[in-house]
Amino acid sequence: MEKNKDQQLWEIAKARAAFRKSLFAYLIVNPFLIAIWFLTNGSGSHFWPIWPIIGWGISLAFQYYNAYSADGQTDVQREYDKIKNKQS
């Protein structure tokens, strides 16, 4: 059981590291997109960088949830534990 727990912790650590890398890329790339928009079209045109910012942001929100809000247990594991506890 301990080895299984270590594997779960390893997966959580990998998910959190991947989220931090994605967040860093998001914070670096989006200002460049805004700069490209501003330098090519100016502030009077349609703000097209909003679409990648929103889309990537939604993806990042899901990645955050999976890395930090989930406790490493799957829904199946939680249900199994509930059923097992009821039988005891």
PDB file of C-alpha atoms in Angstrom:
ATOM      1  CA  MET A   1       0.000   0.000   0.000  1.00  0.00           C
ATOM      2  CA  GLU A   2       2.889   2.360   0.793  1.00  0.00           C
ATOM      3  CA  LYS A   3       4.308   2.009  -2.710  1.00  0.00           C
ATOM      4  CA  ASN A   4       0.882   2.843  -4.165  1.00  0.00           C
ATOM      5  CA  LYS A   5       0.709   5.934  -1.934  1.00  0.00           C
ATOM      6  CA  ASP A   6       4.181   7.021  -3.062  1.00  0.00           C
ATOM      7  CA  GLN A   7       3.075   6.630  -6.679  1.00  0.00           C
ATOM      8  CA  GLN A   8       0.014   8.826  -5.997  1.00  0.00           C
ATOM      9  CA  LEU A   9       2.230  11.489  -4.405  1.00  0.00           C
ATOM     10  CA  TRP A  10       4.602  11.300  -7.371  1.00  0.00           C
ATOM     11  CA  GLU A  11       1.693  11.857  -9.790  1.00  0.00           C
ATOM     12  CA  ILE A  12       0.460  14.846  -7.763  1.00  0.00           C
ATOM     13  CA  ALA A  13       3.969  16.324  -7.721  1.00  0.00           C
ATOM     14  CA  LYS A  14       4.265  15.884 -11.509  1.00  0.00           C
ATOM     15  CA  ALA A  15       0.871  17.541 -12.064  1.00  0.00           C
ATOM     16  CA  ARG A  16       1.828  20.512  -9.890  1.00  0.00           C
ATOM     17  CA  ALA A  17       5.186  20.957 -11.616  1.00  0.00           C
ATOM     18  CA  ALA A  18       3.475  20.806 -15.020  1.00  0.00           C
ATOM     19  CA  PHE A  19       0.943  23.430 -13.877  1.00  0.00           C
ATOM     20  CA  ARG A  20       3.704  25.802 -12.768  1.00  0.00           C
ATOM     21  CA  LYS A  21       5.428  25.428 -16.142  1.00  0.00           C
ATOM     22  CA  SER A  22       2.172  26.090 -17.981  1.00  0.00           C
ATOM     23  CA  LEU A  23       1.434  29.135 -15.823  1.00  0.00           C
ATOM     24  CA  PHE A  24       4.907  30.519 -16.496  1.00  0.00           C
ATOM     25  CA  ALA A  25       4.421  30.086 -20.260  1.00  0.00           C
ATOM     26  CA  TYR A  26       0.975  31.724 -20.030  1.00  0.00           C
ATOM     27  CA  LEU A  27       2.410  34.739 -18.214  1.00  0.00           C
ATOM     28  CA  ILE A  28       5.248  35.099 -20.742  1.00  0.00           C
ATOM     29  CA  VAL A  29       3.436  34.437 -24.033  1.00  0.00           C
ATOM     30  CA  ASN A  30       0.267  36.480 -23.505  1.00  0.00           C
ATOM     31  CA  PRO A  31       2.026  39.844 -23.023  1.00  0.00           C
ATOM     32  CA  PHE A  32       3.850  39.160 -26.305  1.00  0.00           C
ATOM     33  CA  LEU A  33       0.519  38.526 -28.042  1.00  0.00           C
ATOM     34  CA  ILE A  34      -0.797  41.790 -26.649  1.00  0.00           C
ATOM     35  CA  ALA A  35       2.346  43.591 -27.802  1.00  0.00           C
ATOM     36  CA  ILE A  36       1.977  42.136 -31.313  1.00  0.00           C
ATOM     37  CA  TRP A  37      -1.655  43.262 -31.407  1.00  0.00           C
ATOM     38  CA  PHE A  38      -0.767  46.726 -30.210  1.00  0.00           C
ATOM     39  CA  LEU A  39       2.183  47.183 -32.590  1.00  0.00           C
ATOM     40  CA  THR A  40       0.404  45.874 -35.687  1.00  0.00           C
ATOM     41  CA  ASN A  41      -3.162  47.112 -35.323  1.00  0.00           C
ATOM     42  CA  GLY A  42      -3.102  49.683 -32.586  1.00  0.00           C
ATOM     43  CA  SER A  43      -5.557  50.122 -29.780  1.00  0.00           C
ATOM     44  CA  GLY A  44      -8.446  51.043 -32.094  1.00  0.00           C
ATOM     45  CA  SER A  45      -8.889  47.555 -33.546  1.00  0.00           C
ATOM     46  CA  HIS A  46     -10.503  44.347 -32.316  1.00  0.00           C
ATOM     47  CA  PHE A  47      -8.574  42.966 -29.338  1.00  0.00           C
ATOM     48  CA  TRP A  48      -7.914  39.513 -30.792  1.00  0.00           C
ATOM     49  CA  PRO A  49      -5.489  38.332 -28.054  1.00  0.00           C
ATOM     50  CA  ILE A  50      -8.508  37.920 -25.776  1.00  0.00           C
ATOM     51  CA  TRP A  51      -9.346  34.608 -27.484  1.00  0.00           C
ATOM     52  CA  PRO A  52      -6.093  32.796 -26.761  1.00  0.00           C
ATOM     53  CA  ILE A  53      -5.987  34.397 -23.296  1.00  0.00           C
ATOM     54  CA  ILE A  54      -9.471  33.080 -22.455  1.00  0.00           C
ATOM     55  CA  GLY A  55      -9.005  29.659 -24.062  1.00  0.00           C
ATOM     56  CA  TRP A  56      -5.624  29.064 -22.507  1.00  0.00           C
ATOM     57  CA  GLY A  57      -6.885  30.457 -19.202  1.00  0.00           C
ATOM     58  CA  ILE A  58      -9.750  27.956 -19.099  1.00  0.00           C
ATOM     59  CA  SER A  59      -7.320  25.142 -19.805  1.00  0.00           C
ATOM     60  CA  LEU A  60      -5.032  26.450 -17.084  1.00  0.00           C
ATOM     61  CA  ALA A  61      -7.933  26.545 -14.619  1.00  0.00           C
ATOM     62  CA  PHE A  62      -8.657  22.862 -15.251  1.00  0.00           C
ATOM     63  CA  GLN A  63      -4.983  22.044 -14.918  1.00  0.00           C
ATOM     64  CA  TYR A  64      -4.873  23.930 -11.593  1.00  0.00           C
ATOM     65  CA  TYR A  65      -7.904  22.029 -10.325  1.00  0.00           C
ATOM     66  CA  ASN A  66      -6.366  18.693 -11.238  1.00  0.00           C
ATOM     67  CA  ALA A  67      -3.030  19.591  -9.650  1.00  0.00           C
ATOM     68  CA  TYR A  68      -4.083  21.335  -6.441  1.00  0.00           C
ATOM     69  CA  SER A  69      -7.749  20.756  -5.672  1.00  0.00           C
ATOM     70  CA  ALA A  70      -7.898  17.052  -6.334  1.00  0.00           C
ATOM     71  CA  ASP A  71      -6.405  15.095  -3.470  1.00  0.00           C
ATOM     72  CA  GLY A  72      -5.037  12.311  -5.613  1.00  0.00           C
ATOM     73  CA  GLN A  73      -8.023  10.048  -5.243  1.00  0.00           C
ATOM     74  CA  THR A  74     -10.177   9.312  -8.207  1.00  0.00           C
ATOM     75  CA  ASP A  75     -13.948   9.403  -8.032  1.00  0.00           C
ATOM     76  CA  VAL A  76     -13.951   5.639  -8.359  1.00  0.00           C
ATOM     77  CA  GLN A  77     -11.657   5.312  -5.329  1.00  0.00           C
ATOM     78  CA  ARG A  78     -13.883   7.607  -3.264  1.00  0.00           C
ATOM     79  CA  GLU A  79     -16.999   5.617  -4.170  1.00  0.00           C
ATOM     80  CA  TYR A  80     -15.235   2.361  -3.394  1.00  0.00           C
ATOM     81  CA  ASP A  81     -14.222   3.711   0.017  1.00  0.00           C
ATOM     82  CA  LYS A  82     -17.806   4.836   0.747  1.00  0.00           C
ATOM     83  CA  ILE A  83     -19.225   1.430  -0.141  1.00  0.00           C
ATOM     84  CA  LYS A  84     -16.555  -0.354   1.879  1.00  0.00           C
ATOM     85  CA  ASN A  85     -17.215   1.848   4.913  1.00  0.00           C
ATOM     86  CA  LYS A  86     -20.975   1.189   4.702  1.00  0.00           C
ATOM     87  CA  GLN A  87     -20.369  -2.547   4.688  1.00  0.00           C
ATOM     88  CA  SER A  88     -18.153  -2.364   7.783  1.00  0.00           C
TER      89      SER A  88
END
